[in-house]
mmCIF file of C-alpha atoms and ligand atoms in Angstrom:
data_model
loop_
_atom_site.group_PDB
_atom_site.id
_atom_site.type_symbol
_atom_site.label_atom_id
_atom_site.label_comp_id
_atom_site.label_asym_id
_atom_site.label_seq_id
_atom_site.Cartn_x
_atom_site.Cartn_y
_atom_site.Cartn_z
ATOM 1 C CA UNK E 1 -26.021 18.287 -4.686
ATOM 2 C CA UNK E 2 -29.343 17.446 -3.817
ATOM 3 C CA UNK E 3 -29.102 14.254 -0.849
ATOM 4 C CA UNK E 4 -32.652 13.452 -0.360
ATOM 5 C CA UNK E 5 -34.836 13.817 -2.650
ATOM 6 C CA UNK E 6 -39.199 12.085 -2.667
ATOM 7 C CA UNK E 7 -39.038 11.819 -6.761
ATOM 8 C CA UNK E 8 -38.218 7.981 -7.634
ATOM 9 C CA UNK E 9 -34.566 7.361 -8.755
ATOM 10 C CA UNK E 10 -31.704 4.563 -9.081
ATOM 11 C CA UNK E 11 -30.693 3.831 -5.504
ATOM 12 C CA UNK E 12 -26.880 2.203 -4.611
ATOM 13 C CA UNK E 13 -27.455 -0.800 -3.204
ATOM 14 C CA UNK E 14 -27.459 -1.101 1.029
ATOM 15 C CA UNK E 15 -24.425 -0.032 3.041
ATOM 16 C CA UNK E 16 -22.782 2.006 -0.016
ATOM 17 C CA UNK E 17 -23.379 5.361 1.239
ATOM 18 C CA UNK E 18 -22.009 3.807 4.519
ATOM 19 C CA UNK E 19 -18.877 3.927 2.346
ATOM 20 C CA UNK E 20 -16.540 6.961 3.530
ATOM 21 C CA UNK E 21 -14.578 7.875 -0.224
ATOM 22 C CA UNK E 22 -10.334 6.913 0.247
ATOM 23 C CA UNK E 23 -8.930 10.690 0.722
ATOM 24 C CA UNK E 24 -5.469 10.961 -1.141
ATOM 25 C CA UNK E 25 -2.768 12.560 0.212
ATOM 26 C CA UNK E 26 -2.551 16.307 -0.624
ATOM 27 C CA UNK E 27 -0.264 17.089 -3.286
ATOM 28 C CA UNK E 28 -0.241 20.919 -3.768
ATOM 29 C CA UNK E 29 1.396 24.103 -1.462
ATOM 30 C CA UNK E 30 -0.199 27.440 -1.530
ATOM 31 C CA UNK E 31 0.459 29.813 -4.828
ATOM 32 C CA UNK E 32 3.989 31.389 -3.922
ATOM 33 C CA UNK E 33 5.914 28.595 -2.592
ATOM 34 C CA UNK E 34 8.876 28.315 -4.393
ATOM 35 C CA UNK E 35 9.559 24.214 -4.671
ATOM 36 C CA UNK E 36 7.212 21.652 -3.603
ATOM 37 C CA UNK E 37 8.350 18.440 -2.694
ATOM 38 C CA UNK E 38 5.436 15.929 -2.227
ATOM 39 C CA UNK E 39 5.932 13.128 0.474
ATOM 40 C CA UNK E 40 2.560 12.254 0.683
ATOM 41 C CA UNK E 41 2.014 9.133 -1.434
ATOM 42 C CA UNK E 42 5.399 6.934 -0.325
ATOM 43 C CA UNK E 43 6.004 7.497 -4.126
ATOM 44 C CA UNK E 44 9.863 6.641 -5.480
ATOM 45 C CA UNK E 45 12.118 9.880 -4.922
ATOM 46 C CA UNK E 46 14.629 8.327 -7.441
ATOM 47 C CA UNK E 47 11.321 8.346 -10.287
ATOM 48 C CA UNK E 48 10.548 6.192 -12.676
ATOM 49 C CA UNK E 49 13.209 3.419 -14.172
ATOM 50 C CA UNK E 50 14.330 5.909 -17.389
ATOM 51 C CA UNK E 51 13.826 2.152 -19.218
ATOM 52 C CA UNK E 52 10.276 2.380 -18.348
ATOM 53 C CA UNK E 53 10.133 6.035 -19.562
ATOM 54 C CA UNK E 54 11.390 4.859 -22.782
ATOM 55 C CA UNK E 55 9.474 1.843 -22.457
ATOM 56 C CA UNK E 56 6.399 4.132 -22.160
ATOM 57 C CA UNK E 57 7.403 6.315 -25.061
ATOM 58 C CA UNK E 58 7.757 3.679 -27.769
ATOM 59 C CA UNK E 59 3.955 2.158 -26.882
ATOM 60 C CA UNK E 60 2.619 6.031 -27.068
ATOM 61 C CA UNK E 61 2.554 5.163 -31.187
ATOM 62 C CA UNK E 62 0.884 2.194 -30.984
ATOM 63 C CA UNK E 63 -2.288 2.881 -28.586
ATOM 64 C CA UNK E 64 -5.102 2.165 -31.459
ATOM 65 C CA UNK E 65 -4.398 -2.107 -30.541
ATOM 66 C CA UNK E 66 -5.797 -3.367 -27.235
ATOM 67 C CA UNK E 67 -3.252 -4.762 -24.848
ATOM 68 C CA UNK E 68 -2.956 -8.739 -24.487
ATOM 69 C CA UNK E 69 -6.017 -9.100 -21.428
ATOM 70 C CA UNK E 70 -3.965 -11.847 -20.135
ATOM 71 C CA UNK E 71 -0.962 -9.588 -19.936
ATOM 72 C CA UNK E 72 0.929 -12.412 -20.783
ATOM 73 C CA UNK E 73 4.218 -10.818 -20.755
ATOM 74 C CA UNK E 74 4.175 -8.623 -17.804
ATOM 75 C CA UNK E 75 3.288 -11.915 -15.696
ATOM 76 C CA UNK E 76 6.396 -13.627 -17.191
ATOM 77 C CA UNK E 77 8.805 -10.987 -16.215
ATOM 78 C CA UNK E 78 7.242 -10.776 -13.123
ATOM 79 C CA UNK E 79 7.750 -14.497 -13.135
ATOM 80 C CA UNK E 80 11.438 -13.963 -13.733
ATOM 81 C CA UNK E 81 12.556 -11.906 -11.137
ATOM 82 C CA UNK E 82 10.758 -13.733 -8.565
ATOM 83 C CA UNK E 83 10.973 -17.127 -9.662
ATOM 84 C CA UNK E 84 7.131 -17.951 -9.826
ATOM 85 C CA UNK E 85 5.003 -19.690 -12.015
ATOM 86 C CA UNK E 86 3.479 -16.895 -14.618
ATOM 87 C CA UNK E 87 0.156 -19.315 -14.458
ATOM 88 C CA UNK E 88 -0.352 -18.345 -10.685
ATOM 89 C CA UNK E 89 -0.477 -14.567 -11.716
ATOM 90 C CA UNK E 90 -3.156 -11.985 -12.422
ATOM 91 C CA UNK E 91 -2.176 -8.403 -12.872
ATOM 92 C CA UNK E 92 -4.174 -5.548 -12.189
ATOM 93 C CA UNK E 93 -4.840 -1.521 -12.306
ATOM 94 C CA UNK E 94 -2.747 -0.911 -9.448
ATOM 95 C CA UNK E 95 -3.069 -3.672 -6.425
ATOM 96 C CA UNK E 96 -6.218 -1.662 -5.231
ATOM 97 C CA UNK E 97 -8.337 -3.426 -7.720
ATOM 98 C CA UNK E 98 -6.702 -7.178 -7.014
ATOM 99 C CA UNK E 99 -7.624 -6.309 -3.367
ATOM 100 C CA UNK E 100 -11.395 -5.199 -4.103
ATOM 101 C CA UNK E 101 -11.499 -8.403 -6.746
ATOM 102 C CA UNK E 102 -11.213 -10.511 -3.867
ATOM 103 C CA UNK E 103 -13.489 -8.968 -1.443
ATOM 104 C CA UNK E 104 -16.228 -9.181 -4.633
ATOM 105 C CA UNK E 105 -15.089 -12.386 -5.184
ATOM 106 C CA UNK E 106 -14.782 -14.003 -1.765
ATOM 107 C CA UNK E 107 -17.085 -11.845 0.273
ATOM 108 C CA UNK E 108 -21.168 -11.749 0.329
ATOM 109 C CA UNK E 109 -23.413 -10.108 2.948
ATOM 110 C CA UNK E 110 -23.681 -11.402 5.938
ATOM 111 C CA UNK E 111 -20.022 -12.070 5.734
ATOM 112 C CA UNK E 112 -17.295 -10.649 7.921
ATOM 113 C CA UNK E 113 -13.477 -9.600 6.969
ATOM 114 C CA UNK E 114 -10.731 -9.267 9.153
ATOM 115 C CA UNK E 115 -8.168 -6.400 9.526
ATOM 116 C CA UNK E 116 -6.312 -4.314 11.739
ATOM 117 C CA UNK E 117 -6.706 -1.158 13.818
ATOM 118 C CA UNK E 118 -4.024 0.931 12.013
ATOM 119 C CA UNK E 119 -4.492 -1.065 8.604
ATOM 120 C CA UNK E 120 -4.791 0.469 5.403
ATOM 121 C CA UNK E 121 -7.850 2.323 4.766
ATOM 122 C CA UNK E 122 -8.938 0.757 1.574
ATOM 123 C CA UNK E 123 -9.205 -2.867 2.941
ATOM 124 C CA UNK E 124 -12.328 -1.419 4.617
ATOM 125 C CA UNK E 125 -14.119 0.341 1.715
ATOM 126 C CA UNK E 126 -14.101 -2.526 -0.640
ATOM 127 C CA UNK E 127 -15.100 -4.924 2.451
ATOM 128 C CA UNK E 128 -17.796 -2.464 2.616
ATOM 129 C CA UNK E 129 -18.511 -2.233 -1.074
ATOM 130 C CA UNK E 130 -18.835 -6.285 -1.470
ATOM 131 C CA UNK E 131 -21.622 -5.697 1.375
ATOM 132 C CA UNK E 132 -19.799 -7.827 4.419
ATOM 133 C CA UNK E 133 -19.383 -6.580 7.855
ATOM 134 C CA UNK E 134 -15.545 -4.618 8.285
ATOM 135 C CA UNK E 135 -14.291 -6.450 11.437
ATOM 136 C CA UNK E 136 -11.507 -4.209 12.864
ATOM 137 C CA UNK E 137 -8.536 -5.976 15.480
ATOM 138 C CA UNK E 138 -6.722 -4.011 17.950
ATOM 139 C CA UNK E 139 -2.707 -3.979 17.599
ATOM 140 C CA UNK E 140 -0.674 -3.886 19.835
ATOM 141 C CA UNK E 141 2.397 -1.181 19.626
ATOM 142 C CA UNK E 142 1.047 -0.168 16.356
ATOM 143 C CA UNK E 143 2.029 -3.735 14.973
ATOM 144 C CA UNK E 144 -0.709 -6.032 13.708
ATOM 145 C CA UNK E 145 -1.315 -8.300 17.077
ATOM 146 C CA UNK E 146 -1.584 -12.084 15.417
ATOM 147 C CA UNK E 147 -3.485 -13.600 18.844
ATOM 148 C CA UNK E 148 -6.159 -11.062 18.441
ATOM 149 C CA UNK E 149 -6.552 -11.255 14.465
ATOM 150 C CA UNK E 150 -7.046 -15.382 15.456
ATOM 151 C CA UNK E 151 -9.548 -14.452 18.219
ATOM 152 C CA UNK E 152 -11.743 -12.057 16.254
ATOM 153 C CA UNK E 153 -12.561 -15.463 13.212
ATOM 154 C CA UNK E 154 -16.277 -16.189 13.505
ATOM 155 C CA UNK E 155 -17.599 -18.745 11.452
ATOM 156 C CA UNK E 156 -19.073 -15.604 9.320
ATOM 157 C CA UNK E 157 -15.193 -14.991 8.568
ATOM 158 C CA UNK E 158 -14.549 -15.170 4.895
ATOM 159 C CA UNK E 159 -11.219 -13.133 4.352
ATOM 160 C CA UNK E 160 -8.200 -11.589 6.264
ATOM 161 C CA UNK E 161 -6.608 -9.040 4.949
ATOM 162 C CA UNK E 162 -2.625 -8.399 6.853
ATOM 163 C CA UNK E 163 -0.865 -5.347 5.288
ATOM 164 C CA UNK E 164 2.788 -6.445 5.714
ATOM 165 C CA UNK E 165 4.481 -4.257 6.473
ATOM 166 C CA UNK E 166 1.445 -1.924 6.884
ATOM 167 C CA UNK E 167 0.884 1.423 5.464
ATOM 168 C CA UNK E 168 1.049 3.985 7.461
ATOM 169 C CA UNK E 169 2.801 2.787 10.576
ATOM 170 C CA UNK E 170 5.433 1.068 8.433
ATOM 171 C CA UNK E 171 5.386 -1.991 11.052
ATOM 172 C CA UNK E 172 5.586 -5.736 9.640
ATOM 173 C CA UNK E 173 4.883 -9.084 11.467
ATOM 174 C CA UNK E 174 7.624 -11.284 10.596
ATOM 175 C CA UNK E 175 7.383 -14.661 8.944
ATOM 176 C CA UNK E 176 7.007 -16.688 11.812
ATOM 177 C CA UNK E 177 4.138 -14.912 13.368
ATOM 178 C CA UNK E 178 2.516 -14.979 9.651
ATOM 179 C CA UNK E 179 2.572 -18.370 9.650
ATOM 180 C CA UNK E 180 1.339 -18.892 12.597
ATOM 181 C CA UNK E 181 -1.921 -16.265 11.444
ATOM 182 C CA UNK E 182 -2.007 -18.609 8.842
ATOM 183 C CA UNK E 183 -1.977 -21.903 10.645
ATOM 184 C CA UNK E 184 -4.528 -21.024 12.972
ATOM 185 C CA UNK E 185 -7.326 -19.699 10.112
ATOM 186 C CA UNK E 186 -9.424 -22.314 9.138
ATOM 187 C CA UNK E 187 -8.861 -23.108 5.641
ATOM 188 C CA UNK E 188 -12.054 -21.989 3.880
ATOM 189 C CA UNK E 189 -10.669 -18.328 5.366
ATOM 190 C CA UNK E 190 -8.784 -16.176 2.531
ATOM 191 C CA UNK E 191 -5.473 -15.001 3.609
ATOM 192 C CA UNK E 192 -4.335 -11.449 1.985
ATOM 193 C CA UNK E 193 -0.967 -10.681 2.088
ATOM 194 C CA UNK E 194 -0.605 -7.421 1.062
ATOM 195 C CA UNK E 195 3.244 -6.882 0.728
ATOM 196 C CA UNK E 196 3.095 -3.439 -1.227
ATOM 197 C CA UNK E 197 6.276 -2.075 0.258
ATOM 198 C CA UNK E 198 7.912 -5.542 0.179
ATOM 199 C CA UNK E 199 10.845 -4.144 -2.196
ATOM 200 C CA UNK E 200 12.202 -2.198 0.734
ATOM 201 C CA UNK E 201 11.885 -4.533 3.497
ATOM 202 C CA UNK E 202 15.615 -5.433 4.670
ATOM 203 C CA UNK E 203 15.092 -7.714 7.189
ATOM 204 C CA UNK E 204 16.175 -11.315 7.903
ATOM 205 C CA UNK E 205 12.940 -12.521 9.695
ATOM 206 C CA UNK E 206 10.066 -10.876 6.894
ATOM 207 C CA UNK E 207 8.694 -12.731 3.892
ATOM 208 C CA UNK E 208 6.635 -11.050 1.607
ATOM 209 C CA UNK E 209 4.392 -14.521 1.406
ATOM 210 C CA UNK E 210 5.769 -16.386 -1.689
ATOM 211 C CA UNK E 211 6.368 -19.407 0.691
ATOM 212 C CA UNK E 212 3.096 -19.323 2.165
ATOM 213 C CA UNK E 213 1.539 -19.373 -0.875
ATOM 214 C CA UNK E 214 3.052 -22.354 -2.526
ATOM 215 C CA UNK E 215 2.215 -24.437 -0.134
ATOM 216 C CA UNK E 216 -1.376 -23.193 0.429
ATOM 217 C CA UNK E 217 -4.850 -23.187 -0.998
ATOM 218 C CA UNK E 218 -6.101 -20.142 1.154
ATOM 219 C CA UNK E 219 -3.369 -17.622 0.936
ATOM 220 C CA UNK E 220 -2.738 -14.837 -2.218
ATOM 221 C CA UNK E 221 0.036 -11.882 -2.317
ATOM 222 C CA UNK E 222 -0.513 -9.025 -3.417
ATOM 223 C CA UNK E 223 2.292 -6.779 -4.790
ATOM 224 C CA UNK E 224 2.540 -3.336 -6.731
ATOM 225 C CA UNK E 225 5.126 -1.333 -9.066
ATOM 226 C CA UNK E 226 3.613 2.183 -7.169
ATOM 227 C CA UNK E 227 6.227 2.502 -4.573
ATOM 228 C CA UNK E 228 9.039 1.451 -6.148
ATOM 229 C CA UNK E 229 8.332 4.241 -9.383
ATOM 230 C CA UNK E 230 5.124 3.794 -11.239
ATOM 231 C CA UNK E 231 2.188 5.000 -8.787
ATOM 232 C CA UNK E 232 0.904 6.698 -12.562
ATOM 233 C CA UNK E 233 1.123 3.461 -14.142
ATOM 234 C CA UNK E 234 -0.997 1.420 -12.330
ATOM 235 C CA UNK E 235 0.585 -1.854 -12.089
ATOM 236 C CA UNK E 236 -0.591 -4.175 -9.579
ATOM 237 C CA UNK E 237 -0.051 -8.415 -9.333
ATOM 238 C CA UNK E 238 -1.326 -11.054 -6.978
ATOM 239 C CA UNK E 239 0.643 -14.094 -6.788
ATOM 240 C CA UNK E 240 -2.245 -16.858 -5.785
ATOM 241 C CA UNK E 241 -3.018 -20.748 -5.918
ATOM 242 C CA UNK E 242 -4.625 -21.440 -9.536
ATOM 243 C CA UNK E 243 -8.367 -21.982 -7.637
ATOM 244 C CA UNK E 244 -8.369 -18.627 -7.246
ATOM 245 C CA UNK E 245 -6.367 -17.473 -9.873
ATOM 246 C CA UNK E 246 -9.383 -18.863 -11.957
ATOM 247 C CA UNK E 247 -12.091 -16.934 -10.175
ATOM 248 C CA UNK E 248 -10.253 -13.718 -9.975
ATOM 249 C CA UNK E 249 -10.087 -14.087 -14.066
ATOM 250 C CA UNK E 250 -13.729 -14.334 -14.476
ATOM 251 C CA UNK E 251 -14.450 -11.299 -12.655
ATOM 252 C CA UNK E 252 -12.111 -8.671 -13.513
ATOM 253 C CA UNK E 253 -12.410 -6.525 -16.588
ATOM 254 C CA UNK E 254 -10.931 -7.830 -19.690
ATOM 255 C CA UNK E 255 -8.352 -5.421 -20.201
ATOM 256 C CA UNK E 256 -7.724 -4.265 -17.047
ATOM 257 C CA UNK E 257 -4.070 -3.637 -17.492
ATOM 258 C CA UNK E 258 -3.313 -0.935 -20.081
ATOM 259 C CA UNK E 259 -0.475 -1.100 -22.910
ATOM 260 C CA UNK E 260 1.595 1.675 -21.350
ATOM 261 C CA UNK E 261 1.196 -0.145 -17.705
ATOM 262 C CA UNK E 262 2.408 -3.560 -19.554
ATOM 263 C CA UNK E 263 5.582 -2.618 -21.374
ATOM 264 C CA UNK E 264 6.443 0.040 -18.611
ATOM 265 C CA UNK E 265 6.249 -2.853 -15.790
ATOM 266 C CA UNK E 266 7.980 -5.463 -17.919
ATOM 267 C CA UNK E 267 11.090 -2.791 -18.630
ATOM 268 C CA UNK E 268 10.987 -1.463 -14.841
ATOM 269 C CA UNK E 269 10.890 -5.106 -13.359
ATOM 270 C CA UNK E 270 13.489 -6.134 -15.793
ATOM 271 C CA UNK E 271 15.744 -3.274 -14.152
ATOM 272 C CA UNK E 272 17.564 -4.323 -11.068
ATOM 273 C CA UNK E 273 19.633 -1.600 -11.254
ATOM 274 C CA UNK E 274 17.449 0.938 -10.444
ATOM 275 C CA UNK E 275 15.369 -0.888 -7.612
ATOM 276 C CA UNK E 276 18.487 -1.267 -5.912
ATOM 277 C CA UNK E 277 19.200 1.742 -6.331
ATOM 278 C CA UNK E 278 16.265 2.624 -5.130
ATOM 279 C CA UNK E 279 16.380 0.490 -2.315
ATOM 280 C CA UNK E 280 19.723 1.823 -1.136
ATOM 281 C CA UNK E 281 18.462 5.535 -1.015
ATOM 282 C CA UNK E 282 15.860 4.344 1.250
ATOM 283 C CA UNK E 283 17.789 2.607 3.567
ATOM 284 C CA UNK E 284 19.894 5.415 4.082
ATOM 285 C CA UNK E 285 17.470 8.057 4.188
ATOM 286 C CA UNK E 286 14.967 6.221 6.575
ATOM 287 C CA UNK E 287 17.574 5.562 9.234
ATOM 288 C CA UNK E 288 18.730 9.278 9.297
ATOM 289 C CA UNK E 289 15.341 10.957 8.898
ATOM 290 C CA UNK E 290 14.163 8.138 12.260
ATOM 291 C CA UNK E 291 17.529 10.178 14.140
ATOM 292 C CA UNK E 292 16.972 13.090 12.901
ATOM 293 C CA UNK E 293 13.023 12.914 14.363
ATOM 294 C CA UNK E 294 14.381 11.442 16.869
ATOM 295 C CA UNK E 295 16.410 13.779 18.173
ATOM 296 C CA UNK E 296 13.748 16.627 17.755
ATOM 297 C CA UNK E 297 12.099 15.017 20.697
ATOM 298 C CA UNK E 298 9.517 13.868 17.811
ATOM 299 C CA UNK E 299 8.723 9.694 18.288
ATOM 300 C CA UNK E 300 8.764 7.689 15.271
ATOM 301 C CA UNK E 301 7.159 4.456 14.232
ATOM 302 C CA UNK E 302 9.989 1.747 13.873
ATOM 303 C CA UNK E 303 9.426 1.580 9.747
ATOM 304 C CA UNK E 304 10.671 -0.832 7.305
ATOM 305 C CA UNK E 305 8.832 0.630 4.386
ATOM 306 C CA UNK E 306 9.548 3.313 2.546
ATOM 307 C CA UNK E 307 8.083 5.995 4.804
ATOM 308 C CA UNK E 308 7.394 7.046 8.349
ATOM 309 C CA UNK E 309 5.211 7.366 11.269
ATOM 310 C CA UNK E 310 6.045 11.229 13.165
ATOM 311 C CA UNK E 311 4.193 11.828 16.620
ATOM 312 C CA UNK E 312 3.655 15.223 17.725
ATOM 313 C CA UNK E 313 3.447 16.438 21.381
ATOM 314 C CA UNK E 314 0.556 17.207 22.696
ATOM 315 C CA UNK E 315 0.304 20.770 23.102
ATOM 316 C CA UNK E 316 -1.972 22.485 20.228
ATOM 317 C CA UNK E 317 0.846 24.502 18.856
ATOM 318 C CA UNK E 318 3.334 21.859 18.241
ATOM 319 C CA UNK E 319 0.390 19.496 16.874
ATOM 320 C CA UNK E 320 0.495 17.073 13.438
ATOM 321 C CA UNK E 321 -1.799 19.895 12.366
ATOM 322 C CA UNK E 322 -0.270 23.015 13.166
ATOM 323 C CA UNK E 323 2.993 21.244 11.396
ATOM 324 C CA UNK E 324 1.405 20.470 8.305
ATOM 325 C CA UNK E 325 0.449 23.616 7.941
ATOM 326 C CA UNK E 326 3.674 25.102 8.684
ATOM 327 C CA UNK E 327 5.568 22.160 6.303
ATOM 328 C CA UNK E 328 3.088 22.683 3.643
ATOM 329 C CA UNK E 329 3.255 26.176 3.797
ATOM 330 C CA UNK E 330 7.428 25.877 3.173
ATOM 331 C CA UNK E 331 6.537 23.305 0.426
ATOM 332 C CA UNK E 332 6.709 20.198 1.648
ATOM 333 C CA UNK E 333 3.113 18.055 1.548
ATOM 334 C CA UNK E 334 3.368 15.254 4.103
ATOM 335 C CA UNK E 335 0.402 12.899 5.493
ATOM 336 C CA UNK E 336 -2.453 13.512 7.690
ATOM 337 C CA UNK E 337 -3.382 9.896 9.254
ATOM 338 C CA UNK E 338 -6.103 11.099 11.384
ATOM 339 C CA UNK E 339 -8.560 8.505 9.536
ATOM 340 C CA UNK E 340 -6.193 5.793 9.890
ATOM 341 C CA UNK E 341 -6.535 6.546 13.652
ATOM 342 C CA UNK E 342 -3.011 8.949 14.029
ATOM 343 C CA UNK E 343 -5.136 12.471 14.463
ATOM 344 C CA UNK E 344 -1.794 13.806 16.484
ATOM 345 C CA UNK E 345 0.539 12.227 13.593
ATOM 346 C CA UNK E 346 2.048 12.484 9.927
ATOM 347 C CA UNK E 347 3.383 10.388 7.590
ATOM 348 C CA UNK E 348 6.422 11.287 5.774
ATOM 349 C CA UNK E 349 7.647 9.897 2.513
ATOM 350 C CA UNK E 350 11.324 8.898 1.774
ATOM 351 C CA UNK E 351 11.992 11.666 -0.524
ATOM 352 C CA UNK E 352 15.379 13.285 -2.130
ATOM 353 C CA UNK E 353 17.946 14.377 0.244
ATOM 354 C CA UNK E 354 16.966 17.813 -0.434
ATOM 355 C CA UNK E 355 13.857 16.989 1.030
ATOM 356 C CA UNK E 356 14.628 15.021 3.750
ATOM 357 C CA UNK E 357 17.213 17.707 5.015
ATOM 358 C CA UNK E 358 14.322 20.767 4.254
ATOM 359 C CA UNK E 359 11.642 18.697 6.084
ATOM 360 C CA UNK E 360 14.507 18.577 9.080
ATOM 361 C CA UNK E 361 15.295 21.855 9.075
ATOM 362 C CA UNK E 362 11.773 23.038 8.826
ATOM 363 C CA UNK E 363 10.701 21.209 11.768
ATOM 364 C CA UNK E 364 13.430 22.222 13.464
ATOM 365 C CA UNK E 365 12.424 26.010 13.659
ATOM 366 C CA UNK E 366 9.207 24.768 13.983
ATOM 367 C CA UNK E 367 9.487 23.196 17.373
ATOM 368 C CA UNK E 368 11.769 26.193 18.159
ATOM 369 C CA UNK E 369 8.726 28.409 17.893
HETATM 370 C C1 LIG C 401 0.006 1.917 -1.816
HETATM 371 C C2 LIG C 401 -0.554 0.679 -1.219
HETATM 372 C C3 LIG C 401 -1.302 -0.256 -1.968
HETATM 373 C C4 LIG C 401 -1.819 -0.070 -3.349
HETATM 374 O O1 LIG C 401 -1.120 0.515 -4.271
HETATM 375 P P1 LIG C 401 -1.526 0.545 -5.785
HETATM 376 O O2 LIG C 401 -1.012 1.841 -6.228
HETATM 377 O O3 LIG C 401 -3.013 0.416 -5.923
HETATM 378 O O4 LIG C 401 -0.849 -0.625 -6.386
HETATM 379 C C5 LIG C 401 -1.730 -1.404 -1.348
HETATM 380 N N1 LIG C 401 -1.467 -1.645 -0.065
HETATM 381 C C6 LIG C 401 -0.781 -0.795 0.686
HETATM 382 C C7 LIG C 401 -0.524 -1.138 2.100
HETATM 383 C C8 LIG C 401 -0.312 0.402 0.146
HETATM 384 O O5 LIG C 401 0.331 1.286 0.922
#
């Protein structure tokens, strides 16, 4: 399409064709591959909850009648199972939109927003899109470094956005060190927790930030139903002091959560069962697939999500390119991370044990080559 052009025409406004568009992770294989397994969007292997499938169904009939905009009784389950107040919660079209709410909401030009090296990408493009300056920390062992997020405030410093644990290194900053972030931010500073892998997290020293934000009037969590089984649904939540509850309300769209989202959330929160079950697989399957790489002479992030960091030497043909060619052309689609600052790495999705014993035994004779 025509870039430049001398005739008059609407113009975005400054700094949005700064804006470099979020790239998805691939999910096709050439024409003649006989099974693809897609481990490129730290999607559920196990699927959906079947009582959100059936959930999902029974609303198909009755799609003519807008959904409640309040999405009154998605927040209550939600409620439930965490033990919240529904009040202090606004859903969402997948967390992405909570988190660019609050950058339109909280952020103006002139104003700067905090996030790390490694971070996940989209923190940046809705920074951008609000018109503040990105401000981007240096981590240290591809782990969000807490001294350095304090050092980079400025009094420009409007919001800080912590993935925990981030996406894609899979590294979290445990509770401790959060609350220390948070004690050292002065309090007109937004704190975003962004706990989208929370569900997998088995650790005694991580919170995803309920605690933090009880007792604060600068700190929100955001949460989504995408890695745990409904990335099609689009179900995100933020959990958030009523102040900003209040402001989030005004801005978003009225019916930003759709009728299939609501019912299919409320039956797939409402079962345990299969988030354990869920949550079992990955434990599992993370710890052998980290040996497995391991032993391959491949390094690994330490993960806690749901998914995981590979390194590949150095030499061109054992590179993260030359294997995701060679992976994709067996099948299986993993992640390039070059824009999140990994060009020599690849991030793998949890998948089926079929796939996490293919992607082994791919590699395997790939290395061998
Ligand atoms: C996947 C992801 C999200 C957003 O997911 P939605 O599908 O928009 O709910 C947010 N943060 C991180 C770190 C993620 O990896």
């Amino acid at each position: 399409m025509n870039q430049t052009s001398d005739k008059p025409r609407p113009t975005p406004r400054a700094g949005i064709m700064d804006i470099e568009a979020y790239v998805p992770g691939k999910s096709a294989a050439p024409a003649g591959v006989a099974k693809v397994y897609k481990l490129s969007s730290n999607e559920n292997p196990l699927g959906p909850s079947p009582k959100a499938i059936e959930a999902a169904r029974e609303v198909a009939g009755k799609l003519d009648v807008y959904p409640d905009g309040t999405a009154r009784r998605l927040r209550e389950a939600i409620a439930e199972v965490h033990g919240l107040n529904a009040q202090n919660i606004v859903c969402s079209n997948g967390s992405d939109e909570i988190l660019g709410l609050l950058a339109q909401t909280y952020l103006a030009p002139g104003d700067e927003a905090i996030f790390t090296e490694h971070a996940f990408m989209v923190y940046k493009i809705y920074i951008q899109s609000a018109g503040a300056t990105p401000v981007v920390v240096e981590e240290t062992d591809e782990r969000a470094d807490i001294d350095a997020m304090l050092a980079a405030v400025t009094p420009r410093t409007k919001i800080v956005f912590l993935a925990n644990p981030n996406n894609p290194t899979g590294t979290y900053v445990p509770f401790q060190e959060v609350r220390r972030l948070h004690a050292g931010l002065p309090k007109h500073v937004l704190l975003v927790l962004d706990a989208a892998y929370a569900e997998y997290v088995r650790r005694n020293d991580y919170e995803a930030g309920i605690e933090l934000v009880g007792g604060a009037e600068n700190v929100v969590m955001t949460r989504t139903f995408s890695k745990i089984g409904l990335g099609g649904a689009r179900i995100g939540w933020m959990y958030g002091p009523m102040h900003i509850v209040d402001a989030i309300n005004r801005v978003r769209g009225p019916f930003n959560v759709n009728a299939t989202a609501i019912e299919a959330g409320i039956a797939a929160i409402r079962d345990r069962a299969h988030v354990e079950r869920s949550v079992a697989h990955n434990e599992t399957w993370l710890a052998w697939l980290s040996k497995e790489m391991t032993g391959l002479g491949l390094r690994v992030t330490p993960s806690v999500g749901n998914f995981l960091l590979i390194h590949f030497p150095d030499d061109q043909k054992h590179s993260a390119a030359a294997a995701d060619d060679y992976l994709t052309a067996h099948g299986y689609i993993l992640r390039r991370v070059s824009g999140y600052g990994f060009p020599n790495a690849l991030r793998m999705t949890v998948g089926t044990e079929e796939a996490n014993r293919g992607v082994v035994a791919a590699l395997t004779t790939f290395l061998r080559t």
